[in-house]
PDB file of C-alpha atoms in Angstrom:
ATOM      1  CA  UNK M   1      14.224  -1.168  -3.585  1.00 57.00           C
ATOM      2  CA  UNK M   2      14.924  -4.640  -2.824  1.00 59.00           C
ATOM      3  CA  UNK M   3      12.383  -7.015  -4.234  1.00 82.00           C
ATOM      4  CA  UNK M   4      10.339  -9.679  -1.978  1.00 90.00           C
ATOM      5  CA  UNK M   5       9.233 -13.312  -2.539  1.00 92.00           C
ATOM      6  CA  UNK M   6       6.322 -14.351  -0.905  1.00 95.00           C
ATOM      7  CA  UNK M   7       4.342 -17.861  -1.070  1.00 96.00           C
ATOM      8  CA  UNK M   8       1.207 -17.054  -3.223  1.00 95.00           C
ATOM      9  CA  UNK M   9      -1.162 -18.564  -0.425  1.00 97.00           C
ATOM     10  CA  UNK M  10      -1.558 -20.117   3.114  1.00 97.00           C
ATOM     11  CA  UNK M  11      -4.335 -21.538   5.346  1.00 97.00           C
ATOM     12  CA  UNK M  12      -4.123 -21.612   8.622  1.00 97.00           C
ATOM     13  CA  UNK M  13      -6.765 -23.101  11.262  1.00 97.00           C
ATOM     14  CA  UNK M  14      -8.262 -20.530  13.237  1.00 97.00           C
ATOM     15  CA  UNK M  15      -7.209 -19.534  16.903  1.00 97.00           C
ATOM     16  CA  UNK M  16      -3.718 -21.055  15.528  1.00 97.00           C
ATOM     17  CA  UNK M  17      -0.719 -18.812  14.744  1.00 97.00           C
ATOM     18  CA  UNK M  18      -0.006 -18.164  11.194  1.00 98.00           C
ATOM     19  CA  UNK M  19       3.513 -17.736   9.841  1.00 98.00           C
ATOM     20  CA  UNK M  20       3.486 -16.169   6.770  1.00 98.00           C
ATOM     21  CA  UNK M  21       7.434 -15.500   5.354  1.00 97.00           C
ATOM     22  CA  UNK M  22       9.162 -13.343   2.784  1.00 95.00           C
ATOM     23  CA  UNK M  23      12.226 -13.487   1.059  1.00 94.00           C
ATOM     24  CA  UNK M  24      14.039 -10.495   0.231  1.00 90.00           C
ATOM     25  CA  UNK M  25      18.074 -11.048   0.320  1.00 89.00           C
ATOM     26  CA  UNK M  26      19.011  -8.190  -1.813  1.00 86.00           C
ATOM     27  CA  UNK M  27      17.612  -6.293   1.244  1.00 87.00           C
ATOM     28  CA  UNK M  28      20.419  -2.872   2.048  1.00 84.00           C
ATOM     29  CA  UNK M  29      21.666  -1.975   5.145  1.00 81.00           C
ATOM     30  CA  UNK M  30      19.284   0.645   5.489  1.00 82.00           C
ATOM     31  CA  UNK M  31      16.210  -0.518   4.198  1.00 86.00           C
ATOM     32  CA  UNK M  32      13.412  -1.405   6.645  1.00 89.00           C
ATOM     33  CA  UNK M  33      10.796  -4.119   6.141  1.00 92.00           C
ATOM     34  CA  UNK M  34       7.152  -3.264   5.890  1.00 93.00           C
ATOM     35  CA  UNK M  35       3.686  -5.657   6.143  1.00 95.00           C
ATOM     36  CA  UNK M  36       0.795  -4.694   5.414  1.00 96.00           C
ATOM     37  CA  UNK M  37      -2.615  -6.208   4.330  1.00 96.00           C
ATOM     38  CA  UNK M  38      -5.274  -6.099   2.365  1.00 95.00           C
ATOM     39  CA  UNK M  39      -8.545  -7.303   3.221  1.00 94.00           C
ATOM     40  CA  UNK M  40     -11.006  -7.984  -0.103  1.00 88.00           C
ATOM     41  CA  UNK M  41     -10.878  -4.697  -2.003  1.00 86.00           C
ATOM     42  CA  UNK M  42      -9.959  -2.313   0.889  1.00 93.00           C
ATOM     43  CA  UNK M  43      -7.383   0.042   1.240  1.00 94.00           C
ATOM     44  CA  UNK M  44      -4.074  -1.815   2.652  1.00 94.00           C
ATOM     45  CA  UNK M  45      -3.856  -1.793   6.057  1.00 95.00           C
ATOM     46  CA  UNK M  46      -0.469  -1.160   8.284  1.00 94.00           C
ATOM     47  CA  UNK M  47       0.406  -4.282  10.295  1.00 96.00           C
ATOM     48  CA  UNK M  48       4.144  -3.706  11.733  1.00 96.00           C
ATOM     49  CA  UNK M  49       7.627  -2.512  10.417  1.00 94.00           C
ATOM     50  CA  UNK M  50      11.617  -2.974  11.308  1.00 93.00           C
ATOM     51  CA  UNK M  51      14.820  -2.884  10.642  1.00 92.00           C
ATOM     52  CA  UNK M  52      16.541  -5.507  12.397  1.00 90.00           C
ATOM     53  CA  UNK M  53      15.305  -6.002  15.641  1.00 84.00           C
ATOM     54  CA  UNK M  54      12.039  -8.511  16.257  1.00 93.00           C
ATOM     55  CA  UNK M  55       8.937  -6.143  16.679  1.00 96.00           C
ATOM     56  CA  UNK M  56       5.706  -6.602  18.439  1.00 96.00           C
ATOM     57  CA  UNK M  57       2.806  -4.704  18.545  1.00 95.00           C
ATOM     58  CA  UNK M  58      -0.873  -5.540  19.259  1.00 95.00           C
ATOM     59  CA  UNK M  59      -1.876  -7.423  15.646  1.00 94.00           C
ATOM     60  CA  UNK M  60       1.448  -9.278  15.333  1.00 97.00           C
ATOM     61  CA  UNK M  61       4.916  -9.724  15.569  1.00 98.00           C
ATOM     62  CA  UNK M  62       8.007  -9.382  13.419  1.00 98.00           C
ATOM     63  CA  UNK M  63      10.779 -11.562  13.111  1.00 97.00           C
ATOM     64  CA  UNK M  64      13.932 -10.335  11.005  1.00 95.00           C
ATOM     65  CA  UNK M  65      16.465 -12.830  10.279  1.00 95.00           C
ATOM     66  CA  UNK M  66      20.027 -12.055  11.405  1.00 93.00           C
ATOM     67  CA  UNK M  67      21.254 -11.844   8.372  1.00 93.00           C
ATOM     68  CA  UNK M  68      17.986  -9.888   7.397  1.00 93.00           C
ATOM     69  CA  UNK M  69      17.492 -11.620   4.261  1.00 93.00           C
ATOM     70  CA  UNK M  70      14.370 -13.137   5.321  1.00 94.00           C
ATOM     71  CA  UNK M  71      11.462 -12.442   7.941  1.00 95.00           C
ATOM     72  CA  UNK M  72       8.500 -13.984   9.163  1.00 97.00           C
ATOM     73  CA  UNK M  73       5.199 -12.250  10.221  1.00 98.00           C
ATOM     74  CA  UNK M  74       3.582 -13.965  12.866  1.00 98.00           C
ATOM     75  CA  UNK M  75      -0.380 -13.379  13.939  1.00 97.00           C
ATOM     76  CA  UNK M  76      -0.671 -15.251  17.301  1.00 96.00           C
ATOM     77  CA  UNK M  77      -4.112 -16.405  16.852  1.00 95.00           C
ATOM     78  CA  UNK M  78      -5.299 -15.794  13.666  1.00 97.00           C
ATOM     79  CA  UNK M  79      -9.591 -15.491  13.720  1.00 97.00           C
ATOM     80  CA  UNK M  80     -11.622 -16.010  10.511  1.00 97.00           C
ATOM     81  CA  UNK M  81     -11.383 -11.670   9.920  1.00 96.00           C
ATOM     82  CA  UNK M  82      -7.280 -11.947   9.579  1.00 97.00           C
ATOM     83  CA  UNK M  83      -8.280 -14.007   5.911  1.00 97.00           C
ATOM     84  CA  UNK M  84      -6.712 -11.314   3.368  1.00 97.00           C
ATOM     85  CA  UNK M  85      -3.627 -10.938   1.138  1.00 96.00           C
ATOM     86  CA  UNK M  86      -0.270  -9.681   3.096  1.00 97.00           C
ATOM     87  CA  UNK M  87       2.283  -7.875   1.596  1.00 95.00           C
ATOM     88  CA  UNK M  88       5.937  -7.671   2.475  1.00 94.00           C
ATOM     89  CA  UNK M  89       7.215  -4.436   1.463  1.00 91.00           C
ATOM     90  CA  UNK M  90      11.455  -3.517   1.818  1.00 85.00           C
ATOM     91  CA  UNK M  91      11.351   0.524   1.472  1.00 75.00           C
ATOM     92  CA  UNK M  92      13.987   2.937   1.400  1.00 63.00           C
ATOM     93  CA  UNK M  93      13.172   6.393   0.944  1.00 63.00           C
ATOM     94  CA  UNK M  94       9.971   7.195   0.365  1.00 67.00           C
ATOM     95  CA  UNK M  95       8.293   4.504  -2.078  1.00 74.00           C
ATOM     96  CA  UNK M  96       6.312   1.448  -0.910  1.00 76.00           C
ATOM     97  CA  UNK M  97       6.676  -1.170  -4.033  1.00 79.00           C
ATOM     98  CA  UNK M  98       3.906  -3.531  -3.164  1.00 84.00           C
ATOM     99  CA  UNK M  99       4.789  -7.217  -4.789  1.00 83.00           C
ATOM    100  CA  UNK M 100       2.371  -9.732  -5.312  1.00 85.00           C
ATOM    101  CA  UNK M 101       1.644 -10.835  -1.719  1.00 93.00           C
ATOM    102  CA  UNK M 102       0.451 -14.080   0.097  1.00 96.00           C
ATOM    103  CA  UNK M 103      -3.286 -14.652  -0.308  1.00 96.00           C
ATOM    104  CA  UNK M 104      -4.195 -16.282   4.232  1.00 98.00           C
ATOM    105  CA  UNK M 105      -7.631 -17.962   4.463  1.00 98.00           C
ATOM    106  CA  UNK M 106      -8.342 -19.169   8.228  1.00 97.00           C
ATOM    107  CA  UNK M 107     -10.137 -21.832   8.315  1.00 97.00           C
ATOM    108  CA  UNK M 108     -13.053 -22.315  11.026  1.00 96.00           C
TER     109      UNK M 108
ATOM    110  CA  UNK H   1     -10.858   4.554   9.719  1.00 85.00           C
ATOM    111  CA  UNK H   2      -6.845   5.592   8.557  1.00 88.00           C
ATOM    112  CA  UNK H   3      -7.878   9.035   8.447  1.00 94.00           C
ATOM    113  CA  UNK H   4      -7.274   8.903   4.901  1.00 97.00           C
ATOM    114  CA  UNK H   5     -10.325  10.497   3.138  1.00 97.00           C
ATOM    115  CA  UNK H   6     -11.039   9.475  -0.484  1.00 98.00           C
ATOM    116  CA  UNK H   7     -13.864  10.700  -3.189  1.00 98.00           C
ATOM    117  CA  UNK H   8     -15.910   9.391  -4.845  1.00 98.00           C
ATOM    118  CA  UNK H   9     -15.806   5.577  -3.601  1.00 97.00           C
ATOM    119  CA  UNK H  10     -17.021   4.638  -6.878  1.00 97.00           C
ATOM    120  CA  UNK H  11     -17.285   6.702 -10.389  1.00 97.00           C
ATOM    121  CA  UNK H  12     -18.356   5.153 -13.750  1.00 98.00           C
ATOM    122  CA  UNK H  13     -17.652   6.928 -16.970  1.00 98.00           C
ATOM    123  CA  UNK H  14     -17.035   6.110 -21.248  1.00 98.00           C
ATOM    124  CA  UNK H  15     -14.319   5.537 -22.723  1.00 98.00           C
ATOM    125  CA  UNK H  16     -12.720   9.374 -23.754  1.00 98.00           C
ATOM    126  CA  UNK H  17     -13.746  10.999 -20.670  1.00 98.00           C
ATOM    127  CA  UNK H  18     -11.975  12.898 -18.067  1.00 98.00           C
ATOM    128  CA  UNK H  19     -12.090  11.878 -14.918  1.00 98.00           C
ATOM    129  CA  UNK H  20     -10.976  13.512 -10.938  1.00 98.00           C
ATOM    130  CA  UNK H  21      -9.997  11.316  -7.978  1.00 98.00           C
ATOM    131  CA  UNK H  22      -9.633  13.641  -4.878  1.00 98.00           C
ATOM    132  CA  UNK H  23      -7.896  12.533  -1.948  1.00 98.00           C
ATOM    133  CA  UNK H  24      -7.455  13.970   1.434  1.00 98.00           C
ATOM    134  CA  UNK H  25      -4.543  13.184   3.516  1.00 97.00           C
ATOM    135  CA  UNK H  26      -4.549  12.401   7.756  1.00 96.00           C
ATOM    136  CA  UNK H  27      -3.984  15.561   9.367  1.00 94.00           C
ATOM    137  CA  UNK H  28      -0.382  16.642   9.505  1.00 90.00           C
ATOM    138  CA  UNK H  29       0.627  14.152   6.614  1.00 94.00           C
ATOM    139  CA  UNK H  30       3.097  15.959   3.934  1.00 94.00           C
ATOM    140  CA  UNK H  31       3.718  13.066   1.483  1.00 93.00           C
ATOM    141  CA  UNK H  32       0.741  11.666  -0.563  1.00 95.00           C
ATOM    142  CA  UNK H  33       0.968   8.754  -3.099  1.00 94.00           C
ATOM    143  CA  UNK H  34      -1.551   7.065  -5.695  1.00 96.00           C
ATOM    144  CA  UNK H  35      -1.688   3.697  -6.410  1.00 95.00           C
ATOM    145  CA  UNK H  36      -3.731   1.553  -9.178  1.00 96.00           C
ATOM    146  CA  UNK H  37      -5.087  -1.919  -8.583  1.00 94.00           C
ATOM    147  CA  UNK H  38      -6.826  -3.541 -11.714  1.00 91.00           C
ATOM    148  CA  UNK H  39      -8.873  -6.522 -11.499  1.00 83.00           C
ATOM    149  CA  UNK H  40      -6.523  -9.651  -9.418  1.00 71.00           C
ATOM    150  CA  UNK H  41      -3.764  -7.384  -9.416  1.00 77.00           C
ATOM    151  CA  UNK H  42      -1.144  -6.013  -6.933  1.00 82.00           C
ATOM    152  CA  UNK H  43      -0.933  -2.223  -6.046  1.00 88.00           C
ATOM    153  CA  UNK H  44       1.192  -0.346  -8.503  1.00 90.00           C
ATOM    154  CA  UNK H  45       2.687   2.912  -7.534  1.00 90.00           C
ATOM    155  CA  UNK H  46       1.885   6.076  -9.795  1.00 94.00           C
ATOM    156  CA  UNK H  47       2.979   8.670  -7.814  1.00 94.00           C
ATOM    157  CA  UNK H  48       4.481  10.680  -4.978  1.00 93.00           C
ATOM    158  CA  UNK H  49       3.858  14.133  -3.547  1.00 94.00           C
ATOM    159  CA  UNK H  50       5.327  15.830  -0.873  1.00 93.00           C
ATOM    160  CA  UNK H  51       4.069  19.055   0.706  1.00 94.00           C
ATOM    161  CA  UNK H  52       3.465  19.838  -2.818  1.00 95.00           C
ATOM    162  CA  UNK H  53       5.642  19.083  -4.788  1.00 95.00           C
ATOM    163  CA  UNK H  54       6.347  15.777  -6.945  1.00 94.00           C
ATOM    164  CA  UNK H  55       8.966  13.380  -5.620  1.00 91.00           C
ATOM    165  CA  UNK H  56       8.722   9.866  -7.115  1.00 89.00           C
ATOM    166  CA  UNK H  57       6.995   8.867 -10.326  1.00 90.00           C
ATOM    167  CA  UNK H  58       6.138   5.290 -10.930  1.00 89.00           C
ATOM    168  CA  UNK H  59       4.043   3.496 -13.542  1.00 83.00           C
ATOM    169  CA  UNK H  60       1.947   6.303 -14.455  1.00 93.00           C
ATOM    170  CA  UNK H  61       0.607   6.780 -18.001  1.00 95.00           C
ATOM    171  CA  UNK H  62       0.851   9.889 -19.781  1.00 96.00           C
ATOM    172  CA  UNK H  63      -2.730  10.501 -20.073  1.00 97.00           C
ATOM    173  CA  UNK H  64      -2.449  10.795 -15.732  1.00 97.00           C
ATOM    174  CA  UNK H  65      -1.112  13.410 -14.099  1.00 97.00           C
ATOM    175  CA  UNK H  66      -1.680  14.728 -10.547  1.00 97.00           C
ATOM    176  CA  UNK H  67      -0.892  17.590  -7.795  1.00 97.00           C
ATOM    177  CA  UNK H  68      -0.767  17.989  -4.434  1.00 97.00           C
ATOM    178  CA  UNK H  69      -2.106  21.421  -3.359  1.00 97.00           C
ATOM    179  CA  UNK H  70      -1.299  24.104  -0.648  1.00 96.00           C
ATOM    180  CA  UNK H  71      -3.820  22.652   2.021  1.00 96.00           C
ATOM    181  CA  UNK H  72      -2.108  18.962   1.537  1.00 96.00           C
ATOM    182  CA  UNK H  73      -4.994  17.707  -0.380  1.00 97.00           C
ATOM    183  CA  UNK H  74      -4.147  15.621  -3.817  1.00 98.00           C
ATOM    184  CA  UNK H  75      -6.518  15.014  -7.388  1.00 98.00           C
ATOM    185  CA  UNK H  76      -5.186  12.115  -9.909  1.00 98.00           C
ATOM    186  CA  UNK H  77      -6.264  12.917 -13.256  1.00 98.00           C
ATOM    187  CA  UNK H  78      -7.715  10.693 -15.956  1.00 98.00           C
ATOM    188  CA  UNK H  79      -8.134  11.447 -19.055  1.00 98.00           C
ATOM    189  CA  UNK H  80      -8.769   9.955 -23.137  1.00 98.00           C
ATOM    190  CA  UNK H  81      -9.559   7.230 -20.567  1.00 98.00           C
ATOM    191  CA  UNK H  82      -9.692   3.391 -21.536  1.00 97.00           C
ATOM    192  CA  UNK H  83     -11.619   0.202 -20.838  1.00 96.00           C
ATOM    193  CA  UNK H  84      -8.264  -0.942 -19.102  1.00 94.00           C
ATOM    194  CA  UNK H  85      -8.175   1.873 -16.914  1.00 96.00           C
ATOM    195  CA  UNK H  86     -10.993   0.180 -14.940  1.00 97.00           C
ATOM    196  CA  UNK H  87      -9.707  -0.170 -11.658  1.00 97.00           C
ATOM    197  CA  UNK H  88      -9.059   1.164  -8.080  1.00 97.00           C
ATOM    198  CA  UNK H  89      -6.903   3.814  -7.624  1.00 98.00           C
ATOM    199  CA  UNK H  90      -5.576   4.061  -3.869  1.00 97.00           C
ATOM    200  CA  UNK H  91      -4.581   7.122  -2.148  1.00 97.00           C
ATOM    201  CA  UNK H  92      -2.433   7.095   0.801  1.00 95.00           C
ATOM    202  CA  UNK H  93      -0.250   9.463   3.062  1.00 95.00           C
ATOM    203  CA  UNK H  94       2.836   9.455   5.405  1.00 92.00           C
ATOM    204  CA  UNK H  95       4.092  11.692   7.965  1.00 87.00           C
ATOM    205  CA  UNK H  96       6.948  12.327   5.595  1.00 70.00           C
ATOM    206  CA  UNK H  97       9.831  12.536   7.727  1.00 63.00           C
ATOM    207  CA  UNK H  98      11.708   9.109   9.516  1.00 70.00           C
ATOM    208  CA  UNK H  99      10.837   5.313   8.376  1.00 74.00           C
ATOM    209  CA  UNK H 100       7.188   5.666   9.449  1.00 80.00           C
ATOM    210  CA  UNK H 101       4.279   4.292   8.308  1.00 87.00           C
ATOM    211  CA  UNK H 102       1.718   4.718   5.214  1.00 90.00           C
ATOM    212  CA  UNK H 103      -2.053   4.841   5.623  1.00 93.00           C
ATOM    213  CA  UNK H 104      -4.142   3.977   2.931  1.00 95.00           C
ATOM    214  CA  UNK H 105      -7.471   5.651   2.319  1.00 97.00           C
ATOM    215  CA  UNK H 106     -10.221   2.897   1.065  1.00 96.00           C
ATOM    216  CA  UNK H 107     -10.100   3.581  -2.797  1.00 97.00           C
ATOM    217  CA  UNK H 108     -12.349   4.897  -5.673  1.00 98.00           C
ATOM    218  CA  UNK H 109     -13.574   2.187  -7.883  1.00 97.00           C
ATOM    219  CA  UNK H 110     -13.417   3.834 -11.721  1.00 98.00           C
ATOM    220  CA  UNK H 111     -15.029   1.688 -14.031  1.00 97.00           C
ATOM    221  CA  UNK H 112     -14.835   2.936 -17.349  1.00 97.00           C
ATOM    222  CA  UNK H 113     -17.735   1.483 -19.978  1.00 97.00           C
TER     223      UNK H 113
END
């Protein structure tokens, strides 16, 4: 699996849009690019996948690079209950390798 | 709620013991997978099952083992456990087929004393 880089945190002002990116240029052809986040201790929770195309769906949007090297999560308008640790995941085949995430606190 | 059904939510046990994490998949889900998060830590993948049988194995210790059984539903074992196996240990299942999604259940917390 290709590996991800992350920033370790972000803030972002509430009712803003956070941007949170990942790295992963080792990315293959066929590997799609998950996020998903944790929120405290709870289990992860799915945000939005793709392969190369820009995805939307009602918690956020994906945007993959051309080159798909890189992509960018984007929550419109983040509110104070979006604060949690995102993961960028590239899977192929079956296993999700989780890396070490980016740590978002909105701020009132 | 993911669907994702886990027991217990939290266990505490000593050092040597033997433990059982149960997990039951969302309805219709063939693949299974465990996951251990220790104190600050990221999620690290232990295993895979799928519609029974073991696909992928990760970082899982000898003294773990686990199986997925005819009705879908997956146990992690524990055992000559350790202070450092303190942690929570995720369960979470996929459709199995296609790129789709995982859903995680919301963990058992084993804290071993």
């Amino acid at each position: 699996d290709a590996k991800t880089t992350q920033p370790p945190s972000m803030d972002c002002a509430e009712g803003r849009a956070a941007n949170l990116p990942c790295n992963h240029s080792t990315i293959s052809g066929n590997e799609y690019v998950y996020w998903y986040r944790q929120i405290h201790s709870q289990g992860p929770q799915y945000i939005i996948h793709g392969l190369k195309n820009n995805e939307t769906n009602e918690m956020a949007s994906l945007i993959i690079t051309e080159d798909r090297k890189s992509s960018t999560l984007i929550l419109p308008h983040a509110t104070l209950r979006d604060t949690a640790v995102y993961y960028c995941i590239v899977r192929f085949g079956n296993q999700f390798y989780f890396g070490t995430g980016t740590s978002l606190t909105v701020i009132p | 709620d993911s669907g994702v059904t886990q027991t217990p939510k939290h266990l505490i046990t000593a050092t040597g013991q033997r433990v059982t994490l149960r997990c039951s998949p969302r309805s219709g889900d063939l693949s299974v997978y465990w996951y251990q998060q220790s104190l600050d830590q990221g999620l690290q993948f232990l295993i895979q099952y799928y519609n029974g049988e073991e696909r992928a194995k990760g970082n899982i210790l000898e003294r773990f083992s686990a199986q997925q059984f005819p009705d879908l539903h997956s146990e992690l074992n524990l055992s000559s456990l350790e202070l450092g196996d303190s942690a929570l240990y995720f369960c979470a299942s996929r459709r199995g087929t296609g790129h789709t999604e995982a859903f995680f259940g919301q963990g058992t917390r084993l804290t071993v004393v």
